[in-house]
One Martini backbone bead per residue (centre of mass of N, CA, C, O) as a GRO file, in nm:
protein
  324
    1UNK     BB    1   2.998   3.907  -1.190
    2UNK     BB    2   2.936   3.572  -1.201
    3UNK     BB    3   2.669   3.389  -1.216
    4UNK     BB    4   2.544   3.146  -1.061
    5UNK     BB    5   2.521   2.836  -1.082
    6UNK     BB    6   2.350   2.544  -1.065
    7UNK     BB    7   2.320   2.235  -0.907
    8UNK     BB    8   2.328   1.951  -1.003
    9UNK     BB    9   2.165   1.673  -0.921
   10UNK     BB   10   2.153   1.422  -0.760
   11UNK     BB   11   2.162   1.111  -0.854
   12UNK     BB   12   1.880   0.895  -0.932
   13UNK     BB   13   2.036   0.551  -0.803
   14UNK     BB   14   1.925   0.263  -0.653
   15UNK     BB   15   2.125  -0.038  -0.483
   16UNK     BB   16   2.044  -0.367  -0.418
   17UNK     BB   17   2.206  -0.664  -0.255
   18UNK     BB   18   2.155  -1.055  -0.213
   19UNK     BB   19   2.395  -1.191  -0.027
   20UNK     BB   20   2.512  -1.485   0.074
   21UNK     BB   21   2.505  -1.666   0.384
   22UNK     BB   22   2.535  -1.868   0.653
   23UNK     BB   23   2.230  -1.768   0.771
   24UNK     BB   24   2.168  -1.635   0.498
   25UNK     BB   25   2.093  -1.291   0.405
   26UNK     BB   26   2.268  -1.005   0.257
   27UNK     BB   27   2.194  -0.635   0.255
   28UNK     BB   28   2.365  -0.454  -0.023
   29UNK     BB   29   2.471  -0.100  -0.008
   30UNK     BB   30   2.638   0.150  -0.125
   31UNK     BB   31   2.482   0.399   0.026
   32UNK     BB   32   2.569   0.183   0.300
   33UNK     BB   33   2.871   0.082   0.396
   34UNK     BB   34   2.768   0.062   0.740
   35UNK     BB   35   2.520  -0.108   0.633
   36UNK     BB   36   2.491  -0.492   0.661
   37UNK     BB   37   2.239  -0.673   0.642
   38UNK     BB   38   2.050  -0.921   0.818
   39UNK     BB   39   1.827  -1.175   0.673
   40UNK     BB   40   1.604  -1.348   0.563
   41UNK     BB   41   1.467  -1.509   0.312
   42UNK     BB   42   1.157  -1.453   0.345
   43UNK     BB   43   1.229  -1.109   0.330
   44UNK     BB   44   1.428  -1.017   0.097
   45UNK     BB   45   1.247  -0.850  -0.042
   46UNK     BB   46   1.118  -0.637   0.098
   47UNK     BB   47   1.385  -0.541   0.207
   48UNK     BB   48   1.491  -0.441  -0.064
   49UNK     BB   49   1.227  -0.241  -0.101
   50UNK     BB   50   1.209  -0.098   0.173
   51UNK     BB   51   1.468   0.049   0.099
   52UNK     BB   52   1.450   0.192  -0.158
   53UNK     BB   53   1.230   0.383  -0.058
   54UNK     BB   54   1.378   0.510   0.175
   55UNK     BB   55   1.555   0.688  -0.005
   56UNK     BB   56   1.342   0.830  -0.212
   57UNK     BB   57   1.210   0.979   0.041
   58UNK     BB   58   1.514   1.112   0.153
   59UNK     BB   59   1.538   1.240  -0.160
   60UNK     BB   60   1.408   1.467  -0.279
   61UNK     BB   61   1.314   1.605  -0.616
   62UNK     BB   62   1.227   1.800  -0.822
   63UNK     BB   63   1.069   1.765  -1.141
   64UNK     BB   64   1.288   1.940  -1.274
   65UNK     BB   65   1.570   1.817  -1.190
   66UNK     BB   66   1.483   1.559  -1.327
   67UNK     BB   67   1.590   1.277  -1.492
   68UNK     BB   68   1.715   0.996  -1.703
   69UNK     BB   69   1.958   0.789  -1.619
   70UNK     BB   70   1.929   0.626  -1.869
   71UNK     BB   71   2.084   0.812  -2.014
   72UNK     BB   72   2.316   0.900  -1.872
   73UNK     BB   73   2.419   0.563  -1.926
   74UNK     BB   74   2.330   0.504  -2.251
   75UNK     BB   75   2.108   0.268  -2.230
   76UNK     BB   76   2.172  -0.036  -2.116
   77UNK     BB   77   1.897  -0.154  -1.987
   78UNK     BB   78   1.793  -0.175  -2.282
   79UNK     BB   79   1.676  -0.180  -2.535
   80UNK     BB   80   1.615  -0.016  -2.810
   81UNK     BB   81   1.487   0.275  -2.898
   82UNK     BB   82   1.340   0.623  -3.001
   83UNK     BB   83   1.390   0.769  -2.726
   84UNK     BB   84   1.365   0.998  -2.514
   85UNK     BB   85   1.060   1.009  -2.347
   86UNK     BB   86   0.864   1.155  -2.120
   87UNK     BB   87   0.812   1.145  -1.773
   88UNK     BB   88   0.932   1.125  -1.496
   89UNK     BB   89   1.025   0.846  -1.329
   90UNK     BB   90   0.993   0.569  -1.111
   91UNK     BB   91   1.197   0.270  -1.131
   92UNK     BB   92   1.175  -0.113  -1.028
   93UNK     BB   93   1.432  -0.332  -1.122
   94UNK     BB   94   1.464  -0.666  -1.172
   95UNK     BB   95   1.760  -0.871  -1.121
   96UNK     BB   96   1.891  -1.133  -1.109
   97UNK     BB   97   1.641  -1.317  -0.986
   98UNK     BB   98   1.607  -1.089  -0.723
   99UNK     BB   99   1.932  -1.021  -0.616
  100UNK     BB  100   1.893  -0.713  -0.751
  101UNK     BB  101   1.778  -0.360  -0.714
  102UNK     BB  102   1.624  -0.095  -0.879
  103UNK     BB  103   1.582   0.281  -0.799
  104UNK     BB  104   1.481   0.526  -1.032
  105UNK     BB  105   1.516   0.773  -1.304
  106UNK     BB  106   1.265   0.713  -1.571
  107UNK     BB  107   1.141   0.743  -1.848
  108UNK     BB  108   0.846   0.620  -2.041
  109UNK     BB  109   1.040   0.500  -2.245
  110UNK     BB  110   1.251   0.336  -2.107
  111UNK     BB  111   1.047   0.183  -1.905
  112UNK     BB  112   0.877   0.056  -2.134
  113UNK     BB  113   1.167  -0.108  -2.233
  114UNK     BB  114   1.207  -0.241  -1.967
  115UNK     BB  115   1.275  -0.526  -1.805
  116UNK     BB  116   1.152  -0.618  -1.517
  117UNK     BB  117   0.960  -0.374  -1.476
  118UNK     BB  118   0.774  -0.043  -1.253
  119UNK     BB  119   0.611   0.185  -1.196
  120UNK     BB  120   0.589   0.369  -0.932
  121UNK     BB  121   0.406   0.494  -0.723
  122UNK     BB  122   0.330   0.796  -0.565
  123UNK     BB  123   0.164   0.652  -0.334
  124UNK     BB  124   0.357   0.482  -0.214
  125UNK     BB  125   0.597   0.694  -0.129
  126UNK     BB  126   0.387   0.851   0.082
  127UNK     BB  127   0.343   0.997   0.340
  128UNK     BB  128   0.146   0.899   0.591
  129UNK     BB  129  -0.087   1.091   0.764
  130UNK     BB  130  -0.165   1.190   1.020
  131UNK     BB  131  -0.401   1.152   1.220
  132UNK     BB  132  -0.737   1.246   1.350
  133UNK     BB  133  -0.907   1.322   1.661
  134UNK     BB  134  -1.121   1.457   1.525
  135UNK     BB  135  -1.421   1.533   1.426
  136UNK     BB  136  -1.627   1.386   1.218
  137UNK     BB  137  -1.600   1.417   0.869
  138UNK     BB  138  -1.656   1.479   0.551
  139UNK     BB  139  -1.514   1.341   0.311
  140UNK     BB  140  -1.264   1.331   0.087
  141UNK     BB  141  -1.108   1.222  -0.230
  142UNK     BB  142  -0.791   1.151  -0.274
  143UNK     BB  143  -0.627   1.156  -0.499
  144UNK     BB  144  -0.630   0.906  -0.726
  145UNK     BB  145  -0.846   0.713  -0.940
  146UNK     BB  146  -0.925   0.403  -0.951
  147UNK     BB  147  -0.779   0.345  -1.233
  148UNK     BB  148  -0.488   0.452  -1.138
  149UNK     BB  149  -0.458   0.301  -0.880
  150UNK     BB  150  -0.454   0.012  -1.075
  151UNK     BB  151  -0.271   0.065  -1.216
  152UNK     BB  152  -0.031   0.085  -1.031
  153UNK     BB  153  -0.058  -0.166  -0.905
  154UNK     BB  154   0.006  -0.347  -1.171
  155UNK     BB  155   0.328  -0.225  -1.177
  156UNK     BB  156   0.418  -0.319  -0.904
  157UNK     BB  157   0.359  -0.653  -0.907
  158UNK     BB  158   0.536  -0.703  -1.162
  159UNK     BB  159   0.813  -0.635  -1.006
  160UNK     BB  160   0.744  -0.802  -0.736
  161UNK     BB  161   0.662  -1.074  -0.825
  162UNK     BB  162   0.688  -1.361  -0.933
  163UNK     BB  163   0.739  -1.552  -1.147
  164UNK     BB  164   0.477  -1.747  -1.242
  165UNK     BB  165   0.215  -1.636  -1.124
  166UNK     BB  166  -0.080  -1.641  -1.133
  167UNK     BB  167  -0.395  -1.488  -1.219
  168UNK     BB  168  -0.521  -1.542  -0.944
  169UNK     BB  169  -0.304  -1.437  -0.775
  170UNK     BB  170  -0.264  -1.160  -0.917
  171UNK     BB  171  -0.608  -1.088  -0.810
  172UNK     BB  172  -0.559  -1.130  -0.470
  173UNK     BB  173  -0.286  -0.918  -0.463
  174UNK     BB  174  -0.446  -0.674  -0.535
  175UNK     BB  175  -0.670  -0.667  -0.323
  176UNK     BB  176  -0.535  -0.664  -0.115
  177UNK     BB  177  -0.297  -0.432  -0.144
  178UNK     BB  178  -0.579  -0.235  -0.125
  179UNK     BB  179  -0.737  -0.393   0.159
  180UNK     BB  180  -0.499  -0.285   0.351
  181UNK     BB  181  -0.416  -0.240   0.660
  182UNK     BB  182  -0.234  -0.128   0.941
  183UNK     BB  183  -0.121  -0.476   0.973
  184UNK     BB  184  -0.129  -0.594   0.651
  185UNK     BB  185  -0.372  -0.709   0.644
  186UNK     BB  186  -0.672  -0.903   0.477
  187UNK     BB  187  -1.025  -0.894   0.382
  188UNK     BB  188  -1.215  -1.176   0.205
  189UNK     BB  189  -1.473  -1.259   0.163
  190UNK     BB  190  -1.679  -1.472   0.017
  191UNK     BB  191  -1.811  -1.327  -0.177
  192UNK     BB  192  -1.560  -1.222  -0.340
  193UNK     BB  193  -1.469  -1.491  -0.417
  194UNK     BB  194  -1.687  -1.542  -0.556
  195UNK     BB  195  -1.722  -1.351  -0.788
  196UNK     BB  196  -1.398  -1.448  -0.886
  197UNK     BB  197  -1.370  -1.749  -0.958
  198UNK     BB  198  -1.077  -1.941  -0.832
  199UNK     BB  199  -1.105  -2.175  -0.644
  200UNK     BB  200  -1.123  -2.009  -0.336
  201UNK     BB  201  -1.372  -2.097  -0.148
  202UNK     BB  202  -1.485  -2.095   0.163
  203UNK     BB  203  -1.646  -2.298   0.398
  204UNK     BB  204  -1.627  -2.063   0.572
  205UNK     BB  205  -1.838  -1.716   0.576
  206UNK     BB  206  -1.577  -1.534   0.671
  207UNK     BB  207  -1.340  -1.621   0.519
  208UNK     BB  208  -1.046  -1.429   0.458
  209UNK     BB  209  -0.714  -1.388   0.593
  210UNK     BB  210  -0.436  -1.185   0.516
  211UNK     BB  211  -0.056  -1.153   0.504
  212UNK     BB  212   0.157  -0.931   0.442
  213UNK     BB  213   0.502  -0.839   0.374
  214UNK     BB  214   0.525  -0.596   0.261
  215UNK     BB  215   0.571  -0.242   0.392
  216UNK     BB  216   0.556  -0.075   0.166
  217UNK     BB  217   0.241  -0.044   0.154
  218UNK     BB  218   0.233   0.140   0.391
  219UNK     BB  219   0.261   0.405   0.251
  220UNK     BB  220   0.022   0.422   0.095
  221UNK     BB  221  -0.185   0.701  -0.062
  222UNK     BB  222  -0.404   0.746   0.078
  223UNK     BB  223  -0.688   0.645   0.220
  224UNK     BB  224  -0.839   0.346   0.246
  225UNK     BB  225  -1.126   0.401   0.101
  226UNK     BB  226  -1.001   0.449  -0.154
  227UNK     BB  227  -0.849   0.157  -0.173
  228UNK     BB  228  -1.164   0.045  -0.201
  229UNK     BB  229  -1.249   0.128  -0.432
  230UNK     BB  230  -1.078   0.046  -0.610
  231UNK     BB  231  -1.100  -0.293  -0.550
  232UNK     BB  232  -1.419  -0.251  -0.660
  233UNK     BB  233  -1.333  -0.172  -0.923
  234UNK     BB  234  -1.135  -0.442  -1.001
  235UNK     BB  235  -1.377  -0.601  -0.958
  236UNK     BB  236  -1.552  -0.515  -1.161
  237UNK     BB  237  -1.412  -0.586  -1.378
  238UNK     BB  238  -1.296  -0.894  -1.332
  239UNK     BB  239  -1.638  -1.006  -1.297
  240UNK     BB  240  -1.738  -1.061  -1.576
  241UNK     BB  241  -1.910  -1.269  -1.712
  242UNK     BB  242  -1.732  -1.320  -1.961
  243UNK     BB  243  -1.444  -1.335  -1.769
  244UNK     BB  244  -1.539  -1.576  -1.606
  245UNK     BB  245  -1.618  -1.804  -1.833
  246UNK     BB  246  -1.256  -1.821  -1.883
  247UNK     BB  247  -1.071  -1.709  -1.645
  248UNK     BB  248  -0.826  -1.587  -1.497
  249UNK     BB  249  -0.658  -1.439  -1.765
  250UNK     BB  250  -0.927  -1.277  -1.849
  251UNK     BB  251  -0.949  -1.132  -1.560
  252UNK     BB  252  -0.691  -0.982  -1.600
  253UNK     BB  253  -0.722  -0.842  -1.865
  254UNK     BB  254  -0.930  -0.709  -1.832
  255UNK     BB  255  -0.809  -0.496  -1.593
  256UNK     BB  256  -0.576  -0.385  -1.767
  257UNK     BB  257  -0.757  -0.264  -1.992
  258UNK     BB  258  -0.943  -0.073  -1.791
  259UNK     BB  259  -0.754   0.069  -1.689
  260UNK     BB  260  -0.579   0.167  -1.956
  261UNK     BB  261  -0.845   0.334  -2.044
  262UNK     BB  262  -1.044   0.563  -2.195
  263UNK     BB  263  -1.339   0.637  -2.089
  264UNK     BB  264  -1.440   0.838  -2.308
  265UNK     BB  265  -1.326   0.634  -2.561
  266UNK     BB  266  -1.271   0.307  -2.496
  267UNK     BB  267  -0.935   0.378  -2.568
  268UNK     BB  268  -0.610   0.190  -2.614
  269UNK     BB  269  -0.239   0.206  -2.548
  270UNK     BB  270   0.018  -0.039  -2.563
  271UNK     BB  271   0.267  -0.266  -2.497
  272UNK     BB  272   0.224  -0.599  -2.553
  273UNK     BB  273   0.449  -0.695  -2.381
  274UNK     BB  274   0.359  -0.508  -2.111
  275UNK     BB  275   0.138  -0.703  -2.083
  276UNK     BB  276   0.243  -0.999  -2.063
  277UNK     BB  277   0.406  -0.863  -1.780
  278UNK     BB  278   0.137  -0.841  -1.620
  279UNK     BB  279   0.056  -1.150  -1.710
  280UNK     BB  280   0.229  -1.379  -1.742
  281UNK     BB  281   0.294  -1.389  -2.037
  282UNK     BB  282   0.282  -1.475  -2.330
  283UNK     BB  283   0.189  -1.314  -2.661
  284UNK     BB  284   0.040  -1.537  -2.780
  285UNK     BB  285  -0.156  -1.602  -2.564
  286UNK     BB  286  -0.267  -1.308  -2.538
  287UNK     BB  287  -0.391  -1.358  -2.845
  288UNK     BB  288  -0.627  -1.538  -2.708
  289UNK     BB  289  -0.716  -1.409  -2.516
  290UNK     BB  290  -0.833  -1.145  -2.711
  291UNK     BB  291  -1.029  -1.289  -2.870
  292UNK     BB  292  -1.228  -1.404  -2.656
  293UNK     BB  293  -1.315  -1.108  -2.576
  294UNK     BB  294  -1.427  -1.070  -2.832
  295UNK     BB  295  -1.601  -1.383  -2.846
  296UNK     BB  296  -1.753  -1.214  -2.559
  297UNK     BB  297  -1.821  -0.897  -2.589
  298UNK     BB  298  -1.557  -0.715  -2.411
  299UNK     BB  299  -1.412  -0.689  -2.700
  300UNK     BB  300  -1.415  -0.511  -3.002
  301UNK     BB  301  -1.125  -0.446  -3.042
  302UNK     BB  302  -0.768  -0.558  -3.192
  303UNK     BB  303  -0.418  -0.437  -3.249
  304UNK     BB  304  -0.107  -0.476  -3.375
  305UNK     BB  305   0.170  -0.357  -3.480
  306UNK     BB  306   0.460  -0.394  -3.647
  307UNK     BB  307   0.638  -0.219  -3.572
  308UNK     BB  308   0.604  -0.150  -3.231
  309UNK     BB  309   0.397  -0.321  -3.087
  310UNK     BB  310   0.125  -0.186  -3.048
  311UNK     BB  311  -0.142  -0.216  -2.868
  312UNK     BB  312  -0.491  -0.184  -2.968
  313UNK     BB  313  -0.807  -0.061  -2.836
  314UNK     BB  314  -1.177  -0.168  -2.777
  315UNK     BB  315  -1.420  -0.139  -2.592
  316UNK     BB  316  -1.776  -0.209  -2.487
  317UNK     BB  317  -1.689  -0.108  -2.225
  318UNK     BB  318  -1.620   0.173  -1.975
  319UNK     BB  319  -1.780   0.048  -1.792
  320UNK     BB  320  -1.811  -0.179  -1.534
  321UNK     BB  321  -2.005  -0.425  -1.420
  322UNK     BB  322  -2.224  -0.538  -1.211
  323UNK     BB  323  -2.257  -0.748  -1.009
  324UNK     BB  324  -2.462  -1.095  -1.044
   0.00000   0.00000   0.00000
């Protein structure tokens, strides 16, 4: 008898469009084709990132099994590159402006191919645990570190935000996002805003509460405390007196370059599109941008690769200082 054979993984590809109804916008999933949903438009974007969030909680698959679809339907979804390679992660790539949502497993040569594309954190994904009302006890931190989940939240943000978005609201919807409790709000300091120099600092001393749309954001895990640390973390990035000087666009390439740098060695490397897509600019304005960095002593040397397009760096400091 011939020994059977392991069945190959069902594609981990789902898709929704939302598509005009004349009360609003109606919700359509292939993988769903008897729930039709409609939404208003105000919530269209949250609702089609909930929606494909719930598939991929519902459908685990181990790592071993997981392949990357974009080779599988012949790499169509981005321009040529050097061939696939690195670990299978989740893509959420945004497509017609909004109007339809991908989201696959797909490499990381793949991934950082695709325009208007960002890797999902396993963190958005992972289901919160149940709180426990038993006594209060010393905890400790759990999943990845201040570093890794700035650098998760910068590429959720890039796929999630509309174009356009200024470099300040860039970095007050990170802060949110990280510091974002269980019915979605964020309590925003006066310090905090007056730390950030963004010309939005509230008359009244006990700053700004925001209300967060997306509810994908509730999934993060694990716990808050965790997730203020990062938020801590990416403030202190963000608010150094040199990058301070310069302007909101300079205080976000801050932020991307210190998350993006391996802290040992002080050196980063990444594609220069692919910050100038999480920083909303041209690659040339970037190239202006990182000059300052430069003649303000917070990057010590930067330089693009000609062939591949690789942003090579090396910052001048890689702990970020405390505020001032």
């Amino acid at each position: 008898m011939r020994p059977r054979t392991a069945c190959p993984a069902a594609p981990r590809v789902w898709t929704v469009e939302l598509r005009t109804h004349h009360n609003g916008l109606v919700l359509v999933c292939p993988h769903c084709p008897h729930n039709t949903t409609q939404i208003p438009a105000a919530s269209a974007r949250s609702a089609a990132l909930t929606h494909l969030a719930g598939h991929a909680r519902t459908n685990p698959c181990p790592s071993h099994l997981r392949t990357c679809q974009c080779r599988e339907r012949g790499c169509h979804w981005h321009p040529r590159h050097h061939g696939c390679t690195g670990p299978i992660r989740l893509l959420l790539t945004r497509e017609h402006g909004g109007r339809a949502w991908r989201l696959t497993d797909t490499c990381s040569a793949c991934a950082a191919a695709t325009a208007q594309a960002a890797i999902v954190p396993d963190t958005i994904l992972t289901p919160t645990p149940p709180q426990l009302t038993t006594a209060r006890r010393h905890r400790q931190r759990k999943g990845p570190g201040e570093q890794i989940r700035v650098r998760e939240m910068l590429s959720y943000l890039t796929a999630t935000l509309p174009k356009g978005t200024s470099p300040a609201a860039r970095l007050l919807a990170l802060q949110c996002a990280l510091r974002m409790n269980s019915h979605m709000q964020a309590r925003l300091p006066t310090g905090l805003l007056r730390s950030l120099r963004l010309s939005t600092t509230p008359d009244n001393t006990a700053g700004i509460t925001a209300e967060l749309l997306d509810p994908t954001l509730l999934g993060q895990a694990p716990a808050r405390p965790d997730r203020m640390h990062a938020a801590h973390w990416a403030l202190l990035a963000s608010s150094a007196s040199e990058a301070r000087t310069l302007g909101p666009q300079a205080q976000l390439a801050s932020v991307y370059l210190a998350a993006h740098t391996d802290p040992r060695t002080g050196n980063g490397l990444e594609e220069l599109d692919q910050m100038a897509r999480s920083c909303d600019t041209w690659p040339t304005e970037l190239a202006r941008t990182l000059d300052q960095l430069t003649a303000t002593a917070l990057l010590k040397t930067w330089q693009v690769s000609p062939y591949s397009g690789d942003l090579h760096w090396t910052l001048a400091r890689t702990v970020p200082p405390r505020i001032r």
